[in-house]
Amino acid sequence: MYFFLATLKIAYVLTIPKPIVDEAADEAIKQTAMKQKQRWEDDDTYCKGYILGGLSDTLYDVYEIKYVNNTTKELWDDLDSKYKTEDAGNKKFLISKLFDFRMENSKSVITQIHELLMIMNLIISEGHSLDKSFQVSTIIFKLPLAWKECRKELKQKKDVMTMQELVKYIQVEENSRNLDRLELEENKSSKALVIDHGSSSGTKQIGKVKTQSMRIKFTLLRKWGKEVN
């Protein structure tokens, strides 16, 4: 907005006060001062109109009435102070939300990672710089307590892992853990019920999928291990 006002050559009213006419001065000087004062008042009116015109209808109704008899500078300072404070407050809120974020064992880790990435993207959109290495390290650090051993492994690879590789690894690990849980539940059920052919084959299928997931996981770890070495 300021650049636009400067292009119109009326932005000076935001920094230069209205000229004062000295009634005791010579007539020629007084006439010059009166012209300068009139020009300033006209430009101040135009400037205020452009600023108000850039507001939403709701804000226009509020500020148009509030500053009908005030200068453009007073309107500008009010808007600048209000939205700078809100912007700073929003950034502070997002950064606090990032550092206070804690993953829970009872929720999907991948889902919580997406929530964390959303917060980081909002912080970036507010003008803060979060490099990829910091983002990867943050996610590893915030893995839930049940992932303690996995977190130790990933800390050794964090400098060579991309975000995509980290998410892929965690997805494989989470799938493997879910299969472990299903297998445990299946084993518990088999102790209480008569195991028929169908349930037996189902257990074998779970074991097969689990083995495939573990192979992918170890392949990824082997790849990053080579990059580190």
PDB file of C-alpha atoms in Angstrom:
ATOM      1  CA  MET A   1       0.000   0.000   0.000  1.00  0.00           C
ATOM      2  CA  TYR A   2       2.782   2.459   0.899  1.00  0.00           C
ATOM      3  CA  PHE A   3       4.481   1.919  -2.468  1.00  0.00           C
ATOM      4  CA  PHE A   4       1.183   2.640  -4.234  1.00  0.00           C
ATOM      5  CA  LEU A   5       0.697   5.844  -2.233  1.00  0.00           C
ATOM      6  CA  ALA A   6       4.280   6.872  -2.949  1.00  0.00           C
ATOM      7  CA  THR A   7       3.684   6.325  -6.675  1.00  0.00           C
ATOM      8  CA  LEU A   8       0.738   8.732  -6.452  1.00  0.00           C
ATOM      9  CA  LYS A   9       3.053  11.176  -4.629  1.00  0.00           C
ATOM     10  CA  ILE A  10       0.739  11.480  -1.638  1.00  0.00           C
ATOM     11  CA  ALA A  11       2.562   9.242   0.860  1.00  0.00           C
ATOM     12  CA  TYR A  12       4.394  12.281   2.224  1.00  0.00           C
ATOM     13  CA  VAL A  13       1.341  13.118   4.401  1.00  0.00           C
ATOM     14  CA  LEU A  14       2.265  10.081   6.533  1.00  0.00           C
ATOM     15  CA  THR A  15       5.580  11.658   7.552  1.00  0.00           C
ATOM     16  CA  ILE A  16       5.237  15.407   6.994  1.00  0.00           C
ATOM     17  CA  PRO A  17       2.810  17.313   9.266  1.00  0.00           C
ATOM     18  CA  LYS A  18       0.243  19.739   7.897  1.00  0.00           C
ATOM     19  CA  PRO A  19       1.783  23.153   7.095  1.00  0.00           C
ATOM     20  CA  ILE A  20       0.926  25.992   9.462  1.00  0.00           C
ATOM     21  CA  VAL A  21      -0.008  29.427   8.135  1.00  0.00           C
ATOM     22  CA  ASP A  22       1.637  32.293   9.993  1.00  0.00           C
ATOM     23  CA  GLU A  23      -0.957  35.046  10.017  1.00  0.00           C
ATOM     24  CA  ALA A  24       1.710  37.594  10.909  1.00  0.00           C
ATOM     25  CA  ALA A  25       3.808  36.812   7.843  1.00  0.00           C
ATOM     26  CA  ASP A  26       3.924  38.865   4.655  1.00  0.00           C
ATOM     27  CA  GLU A  27       0.965  38.379   2.338  1.00  0.00           C
ATOM     28  CA  ALA A  28       3.035  36.608  -0.323  1.00  0.00           C
ATOM     29  CA  ILE A  29       4.480  34.157   2.199  1.00  0.00           C
ATOM     30  CA  LYS A  30       1.042  33.658   3.718  1.00  0.00           C
ATOM     31  CA  GLN A  31      -0.499  32.874   0.316  1.00  0.00           C
ATOM     32  CA  THR A  32       2.218  30.317  -0.436  1.00  0.00           C
ATOM     33  CA  ALA A  33       1.701  28.672   2.963  1.00  0.00           C
ATOM     34  CA  MET A  34      -2.071  28.555   2.423  1.00  0.00           C
ATOM     35  CA  LYS A  35      -1.618  26.813  -0.940  1.00  0.00           C
ATOM     36  CA  GLN A  36       0.751  24.281   0.634  1.00  0.00           C
ATOM     37  CA  LYS A  37      -1.730  23.680   3.441  1.00  0.00           C
ATOM     38  CA  GLN A  38      -4.612  23.195   0.999  1.00  0.00           C
ATOM     39  CA  ARG A  39      -2.595  20.772  -1.108  1.00  0.00           C
ATOM     40  CA  TRP A  40      -1.619  18.797   1.994  1.00  0.00           C
ATOM     41  CA  GLU A  41      -5.253  18.578   3.133  1.00  0.00           C
ATOM     42  CA  ASP A  42      -6.372  17.412  -0.322  1.00  0.00           C
ATOM     43  CA  ASP A  43      -3.624  14.784  -0.501  1.00  0.00           C
ATOM     44  CA  ASP A  44      -4.401  13.661   3.043  1.00  0.00           C
ATOM     45  CA  THR A  45      -8.039  13.123   2.046  1.00  0.00           C
ATOM     46  CA  TYR A  46      -7.025  11.144  -1.059  1.00  0.00           C
ATOM     47  CA  CYS A  47      -4.514   9.099   0.921  1.00  0.00           C
ATOM     48  CA  LYS A  48      -7.052   8.233   3.620  1.00  0.00           C
ATOM     49  CA  GLY A  49      -9.569   7.257   0.946  1.00  0.00           C
ATOM     50  CA  TYR A  50      -7.141   4.844  -0.733  1.00  0.00           C
ATOM     51  CA  ILE A  51      -6.220   3.210   2.591  1.00  0.00           C
ATOM     52  CA  LEU A  52      -9.854   2.815   3.640  1.00  0.00           C
ATOM     53  CA  GLY A  53     -10.707   1.490   0.178  1.00  0.00           C
ATOM     54  CA  GLY A  54      -8.205  -1.333   0.665  1.00  0.00           C
ATOM     55  CA  LEU A  55      -9.980  -2.600   3.790  1.00  0.00           C
ATOM     56  CA  SER A  56     -12.774  -5.159   3.966  1.00  0.00           C
ATOM     57  CA  ASP A  57     -16.338  -3.815   4.133  1.00  0.00           C
ATOM     58  CA  THR A  58     -16.551  -4.535   7.862  1.00  0.00           C
ATOM     59  CA  LEU A  59     -13.267  -2.782   8.687  1.00  0.00           C
ATOM     60  CA  TYR A  60     -14.123   0.105   6.367  1.00  0.00           C
ATOM     61  CA  ASP A  61     -17.314   0.826   8.304  1.00  0.00           C
ATOM     62  CA  VAL A  62     -15.389   0.816  11.588  1.00  0.00           C
ATOM     63  CA  TYR A  63     -12.379   2.913  10.565  1.00  0.00           C
ATOM     64  CA  GLU A  64     -14.216   5.335   8.278  1.00  0.00           C
ATOM     65  CA  ILE A  65     -16.368   6.509  11.196  1.00  0.00           C
ATOM     66  CA  LYS A  66     -13.535   6.387  13.723  1.00  0.00           C
ATOM     67  CA  TYR A  67     -11.139   8.521  11.667  1.00  0.00           C
ATOM     68  CA  VAL A  68     -13.529  10.796   9.793  1.00  0.00           C
ATOM     69  CA  ASN A  69     -12.019  13.868  11.503  1.00  0.00           C
ATOM     70  CA  ASN A  70      -8.481  12.531  11.966  1.00  0.00           C
ATOM     71  CA  THR A  71      -5.415  12.588   9.762  1.00  0.00           C
ATOM     72  CA  THR A  72      -4.294   9.734   7.538  1.00  0.00           C
ATOM     73  CA  LYS A  73      -1.199   9.274   9.696  1.00  0.00           C
ATOM     74  CA  GLU A  74      -3.358   8.523  12.746  1.00  0.00           C
ATOM     75  CA  LEU A  75      -5.319   5.944  10.736  1.00  0.00           C
ATOM     76  CA  TRP A  76      -2.107   4.465   9.301  1.00  0.00           C
ATOM     77  CA  ASP A  77      -0.410   4.203  12.709  1.00  0.00           C
ATOM     78  CA  ASP A  78      -3.484   2.520  14.208  1.00  0.00           C
ATOM     79  CA  LEU A  79      -3.695  -0.086  11.441  1.00  0.00           C
ATOM     80  CA  ASP A  80       0.069  -0.625  11.412  1.00  0.00           C
ATOM     81  CA  SER A  81       0.222  -1.154  15.182  1.00  0.00           C
ATOM     82  CA  LYS A  82      -2.810  -3.447  15.243  1.00  0.00           C
ATOM     83  CA  TYR A  83      -1.741  -5.796  12.466  1.00  0.00           C
ATOM     84  CA  LYS A  84       1.942  -5.847  13.363  1.00  0.00           C
ATOM     85  CA  THR A  85       0.951  -6.930  16.878  1.00  0.00           C
ATOM     86  CA  GLU A  86      -1.426  -9.590  15.541  1.00  0.00           C
ATOM     87  CA  ASP A  87       1.206 -10.842  13.085  1.00  0.00           C
ATOM     88  CA  ALA A  88       3.879 -11.069  15.786  1.00  0.00           C
ATOM     89  CA  GLY A  89       1.412 -12.776  18.108  1.00  0.00           C
ATOM     90  CA  ASN A  90       0.502 -15.329  15.456  1.00  0.00           C
ATOM     91  CA  LYS A  91       4.161 -16.170  14.804  1.00  0.00           C
ATOM     92  CA  LYS A  92       4.822 -16.513  18.538  1.00  0.00           C
ATOM     93  CA  PHE A  93       1.774 -18.777  18.909  1.00  0.00           C
ATOM     94  CA  LEU A  94       2.880 -21.057  16.052  1.00  0.00           C
ATOM     95  CA  ILE A  95       6.458 -21.340  17.324  1.00  0.00           C
ATOM     96  CA  SER A  96       5.185 -22.173  20.829  1.00  0.00           C
ATOM     97  CA  LYS A  97       2.842 -24.747  19.331  1.00  0.00           C
ATOM     98  CA  LEU A  98       5.768 -26.342  17.481  1.00  0.00           C
ATOM     99  CA  PHE A  99       8.012 -26.641  20.540  1.00  0.00           C
ATOM    100  CA  ASP A 100       5.161 -27.772  22.805  1.00  0.00           C
ATOM    101  CA  PHE A 101       3.986 -30.448  20.362  1.00  0.00           C
ATOM    102  CA  ARG A 102       4.163 -33.931  21.887  1.00  0.00           C
ATOM    103  CA  MET A 103       3.371 -37.149  20.052  1.00  0.00           C
ATOM    104  CA  GLU A 104       1.143 -39.671  21.803  1.00  0.00           C
ATOM    105  CA  ASN A 105       1.577 -43.447  21.779  1.00  0.00           C
ATOM    106  CA  SER A 106      -2.163 -43.936  21.310  1.00  0.00           C
ATOM    107  CA  LYS A 107      -2.327 -42.061  17.983  1.00  0.00           C
ATOM    108  CA  SER A 108      -0.950 -42.858  14.543  1.00  0.00           C
ATOM    109  CA  VAL A 109       2.599 -41.497  14.300  1.00  0.00           C
ATOM    110  CA  ILE A 110       2.212 -40.698  10.600  1.00  0.00           C
ATOM    111  CA  THR A 111      -0.947 -38.698  11.314  1.00  0.00           C
ATOM    112  CA  GLN A 112       0.875 -36.751  14.037  1.00  0.00           C
ATOM    113  CA  ILE A 113       3.806 -36.104  11.691  1.00  0.00           C
ATOM    114  CA  HIS A 114       1.406 -34.559   9.179  1.00  0.00           C
ATOM    115  CA  GLU A 115       0.077 -32.296  11.963  1.00  0.00           C
ATOM    116  CA  LEU A 116       3.638 -31.293  12.843  1.00  0.00           C
ATOM    117  CA  LEU A 117       4.513 -30.585   9.209  1.00  0.00           C
ATOM    118  CA  MET A 118       1.414 -28.415   8.909  1.00  0.00           C
ATOM    119  CA  ILE A 119       2.564 -26.291  11.860  1.00  0.00           C
ATOM    120  CA  MET A 120       6.055 -25.930  10.366  1.00  0.00           C
ATOM    121  CA  ASN A 121       4.613 -24.947   6.977  1.00  0.00           C
ATOM    122  CA  LEU A 122       2.486 -22.270   8.663  1.00  0.00           C
ATOM    123  CA  ILE A 123       5.583 -20.908  10.416  1.00  0.00           C
ATOM    124  CA  ILE A 124       7.414 -20.781   7.077  1.00  0.00           C
ATOM    125  CA  SER A 125       4.453 -19.002   5.460  1.00  0.00           C
ATOM    126  CA  GLU A 126       4.716 -16.347   8.216  1.00  0.00           C
ATOM    127  CA  GLY A 127       8.245 -15.530   7.060  1.00  0.00           C
ATOM    128  CA  HIS A 128      10.402 -17.728   9.299  1.00  0.00           C
ATOM    129  CA  SER A 129      13.064 -19.978   7.807  1.00  0.00           C
ATOM    130  CA  LEU A 130      13.113 -23.632   8.900  1.00  0.00           C
ATOM    131  CA  ASP A 131      15.718 -25.606   6.977  1.00  0.00           C
ATOM    132  CA  LYS A 132      15.084 -29.223   5.999  1.00  0.00           C
ATOM    133  CA  SER A 133      17.645 -30.587   8.454  1.00  0.00           C
ATOM    134  CA  PHE A 134      15.883 -28.839  11.352  1.00  0.00           C
ATOM    135  CA  GLN A 135      12.510 -30.214  10.243  1.00  0.00           C
ATOM    136  CA  VAL A 136      13.841 -33.783  10.033  1.00  0.00           C
ATOM    137  CA  SER A 137      15.572 -33.507  13.427  1.00  0.00           C
ATOM    138  CA  THR A 138      12.434 -32.050  15.022  1.00  0.00           C
ATOM    139  CA  ILE A 139      10.264 -34.950  13.879  1.00  0.00           C
ATOM    140  CA  ILE A 140      12.813 -37.528  15.082  1.00  0.00           C
ATOM    141  CA  PHE A 141      13.130 -35.789  18.457  1.00  0.00           C
ATOM    142  CA  LYS A 142       9.345 -35.717  18.907  1.00  0.00           C
ATOM    143  CA  LEU A 143       8.712 -39.403  18.223  1.00  0.00           C
ATOM    144  CA  PRO A 144       6.681 -40.939  21.087  1.00  0.00           C
ATOM    145  CA  LEU A 145       8.231 -42.794  24.014  1.00  0.00           C
ATOM    146  CA  ALA A 146       7.318 -46.190  22.550  1.00  0.00           C
ATOM    147  CA  TRP A 147       9.634 -45.352  19.626  1.00  0.00           C
ATOM    148  CA  LYS A 148      12.683 -44.754  21.829  1.00  0.00           C
ATOM    149  CA  GLU A 149      14.925 -47.356  20.152  1.00  0.00           C
ATOM    150  CA  CYS A 150      13.816 -46.296  16.696  1.00  0.00           C
ATOM    151  CA  ARG A 151      14.613 -42.685  17.587  1.00  0.00           C
ATOM    152  CA  LYS A 152      18.170 -43.685  18.519  1.00  0.00           C
ATOM    153  CA  GLU A 153      18.640 -45.336  15.119  1.00  0.00           C
ATOM    154  CA  LEU A 154      17.239 -42.361  13.231  1.00  0.00           C
ATOM    155  CA  LYS A 155      19.377 -39.807  15.097  1.00  0.00           C
ATOM    156  CA  GLN A 156      22.443 -41.403  13.506  1.00  0.00           C
ATOM    157  CA  LYS A 157      20.939 -40.924  10.031  1.00  0.00           C
ATOM    158  CA  LYS A 158      19.290 -37.503  10.418  1.00  0.00           C
ATOM    159  CA  ASP A 159      22.020 -35.613   8.546  1.00  0.00           C
ATOM    160  CA  VAL A 160      21.633 -37.709   5.381  1.00  0.00           C
ATOM    161  CA  MET A 161      17.888 -38.344   5.390  1.00  0.00           C
ATOM    162  CA  THR A 162      15.390 -36.285   3.442  1.00  0.00           C
ATOM    163  CA  MET A 163      11.912 -35.630   4.778  1.00  0.00           C
ATOM    164  CA  GLN A 164      10.480 -38.055   2.214  1.00  0.00           C
ATOM    165  CA  GLU A 165      12.867 -40.808   3.327  1.00  0.00           C
ATOM    166  CA  LEU A 166      12.061 -40.207   6.989  1.00  0.00           C
ATOM    167  CA  VAL A 167       8.303 -40.368   6.410  1.00  0.00           C
ATOM    168  CA  LYS A 168       8.695 -43.519   4.309  1.00  0.00           C
ATOM    169  CA  TYR A 169      10.792 -45.197   6.997  1.00  0.00           C
ATOM    170  CA  ILE A 170       8.336 -44.285   9.760  1.00  0.00           C
ATOM    171  CA  GLN A 171       5.418 -45.502   7.650  1.00  0.00           C
ATOM    172  CA  VAL A 172       7.122 -48.889   7.211  1.00  0.00           C
ATOM    173  CA  GLU A 173       7.969 -49.049  10.916  1.00  0.00           C
ATOM    174  CA  GLU A 174       4.423 -48.167  11.930  1.00  0.00           C
ATOM    175  CA  ASN A 175       2.983 -50.784   9.564  1.00  0.00           C
ATOM    176  CA  SER A 176       5.326 -53.368  11.076  1.00  0.00           C
ATOM    177  CA  ARG A 177       4.236 -52.432  14.609  1.00  0.00           C
ATOM    178  CA  ASN A 178       0.577 -52.628  13.625  1.00  0.00           C
ATOM    179  CA  LEU A 179       1.168 -56.113  12.220  1.00  0.00           C
ATOM    180  CA  ASP A 180       2.925 -57.127  15.444  1.00  0.00           C
ATOM    181  CA  ARG A 181      -0.109 -55.979  17.378  1.00  0.00           C
ATOM    182  CA  LEU A 182      -2.475 -57.881  15.081  1.00  0.00           C
ATOM    183  CA  GLU A 183      -0.340 -61.011  15.395  1.00  0.00           C
ATOM    184  CA  LEU A 184      -0.347 -60.699  19.187  1.00  0.00           C
ATOM    185  CA  GLU A 185      -4.118 -60.343  19.214  1.00  0.00           C
ATOM    186  CA  GLU A 186      -4.405 -63.324  16.870  1.00  0.00           C
ATOM    187  CA  ASN A 187      -2.250 -65.447  19.179  1.00  0.00           C
ATOM    188  CA  LYS A 188      -4.330 -64.455  22.194  1.00  0.00           C
ATOM    189  CA  SER A 189      -7.517 -65.392  20.355  1.00  0.00           C
ATOM    190  CA  SER A 190      -6.076 -68.733  19.264  1.00  0.00           C
ATOM    191  CA  LYS A 191      -5.503 -69.725  22.884  1.00  0.00           C
ATOM    192  CA  ALA A 192      -9.167 -69.199  23.726  1.00  0.00           C
ATOM    193  CA  LEU A 193     -10.706 -70.553  20.519  1.00  0.00           C
ATOM    194  CA  VAL A 194     -10.321 -73.659  18.428  1.00  0.00           C
ATOM    195  CA  ILE A 195      -7.930 -72.838  15.610  1.00  0.00           C
ATOM    196  CA  ASP A 196      -9.363 -73.813  12.247  1.00  0.00           C
ATOM    197  CA  HIS A 197      -7.628 -73.818   8.879  1.00  0.00           C
ATOM    198  CA  GLY A 198      -8.828 -70.324   8.001  1.00  0.00           C
ATOM    199  CA  SER A 199      -7.439 -68.636  11.128  1.00  0.00           C
ATOM    200  CA  SER A 200      -4.163 -70.470  10.749  1.00  0.00           C
ATOM    201  CA  SER A 201      -3.732 -69.300   7.164  1.00  0.00           C
ATOM    202  CA  GLY A 202      -4.645 -65.763   8.272  1.00  0.00           C
ATOM    203  CA  THR A 203      -1.796 -65.787  10.787  1.00  0.00           C
ATOM    204  CA  LYS A 204       0.604 -66.971   8.091  1.00  0.00           C
ATOM    205  CA  GLN A 205      -0.507 -64.114   5.822  1.00  0.00           C
ATOM    206  CA  ILE A 206       0.164 -61.550   8.570  1.00  0.00           C
ATOM    207  CA  GLY A 207       3.617 -63.042   9.088  1.00  0.00           C
ATOM    208  CA  LYS A 208       4.322 -62.815   5.370  1.00  0.00           C
ATOM    209  CA  VAL A 209       3.348 -59.113   5.151  1.00  0.00           C
ATOM    210  CA  LYS A 210       5.344 -58.369   8.302  1.00  0.00           C
ATOM    211  CA  THR A 211       8.447 -59.981   6.803  1.00  0.00           C
ATOM    212  CA  GLN A 212       8.088 -57.854   3.665  1.00  0.00           C
ATOM    213  CA  SER A 213       7.780 -54.671   5.756  1.00  0.00           C
ATOM    214  CA  MET A 214      10.875 -55.553   7.779  1.00  0.00           C
ATOM    215  CA  ARG A 215      12.857 -56.146   4.586  1.00  0.00           C
ATOM    216  CA  ILE A 216      11.964 -52.656   3.322  1.00  0.00           C
ATOM    217  CA  LYS A 217      12.932 -51.163   6.685  1.00  0.00           C
ATOM    218  CA  PHE A 218      16.330 -52.858   6.782  1.00  0.00           C
ATOM    219  CA  THR A 219      16.987 -51.904   3.140  1.00  0.00           C
ATOM    220  CA  LEU A 220      16.398 -48.233   3.997  1.00  0.00           C
ATOM    221  CA  LEU A 221      18.630 -48.413   7.065  1.00  0.00           C
ATOM    222  CA  ARG A 222      21.370 -50.121   5.058  1.00  0.00           C
ATOM    223  CA  LYS A 223      21.162 -47.400   2.391  1.00  0.00           C
ATOM    224  CA  TRP A 224      21.492 -44.531   4.907  1.00  0.00           C
ATOM    225  CA  GLY A 225      24.226 -46.383   6.759  1.00  0.00           C
ATOM    226  CA  LYS A 226      26.303 -46.491   3.580  1.00  0.00           C
ATOM    227  CA  GLU A 227      25.739 -42.766   3.015  1.00  0.00           C
ATOM    228  CA  VAL A 228      26.945 -41.971   6.521  1.00  0.00           C
ATOM    229  CA  ASN A 229      29.989 -44.195   6.182  1.00  0.00           C
TER     230      ASN A 229
END
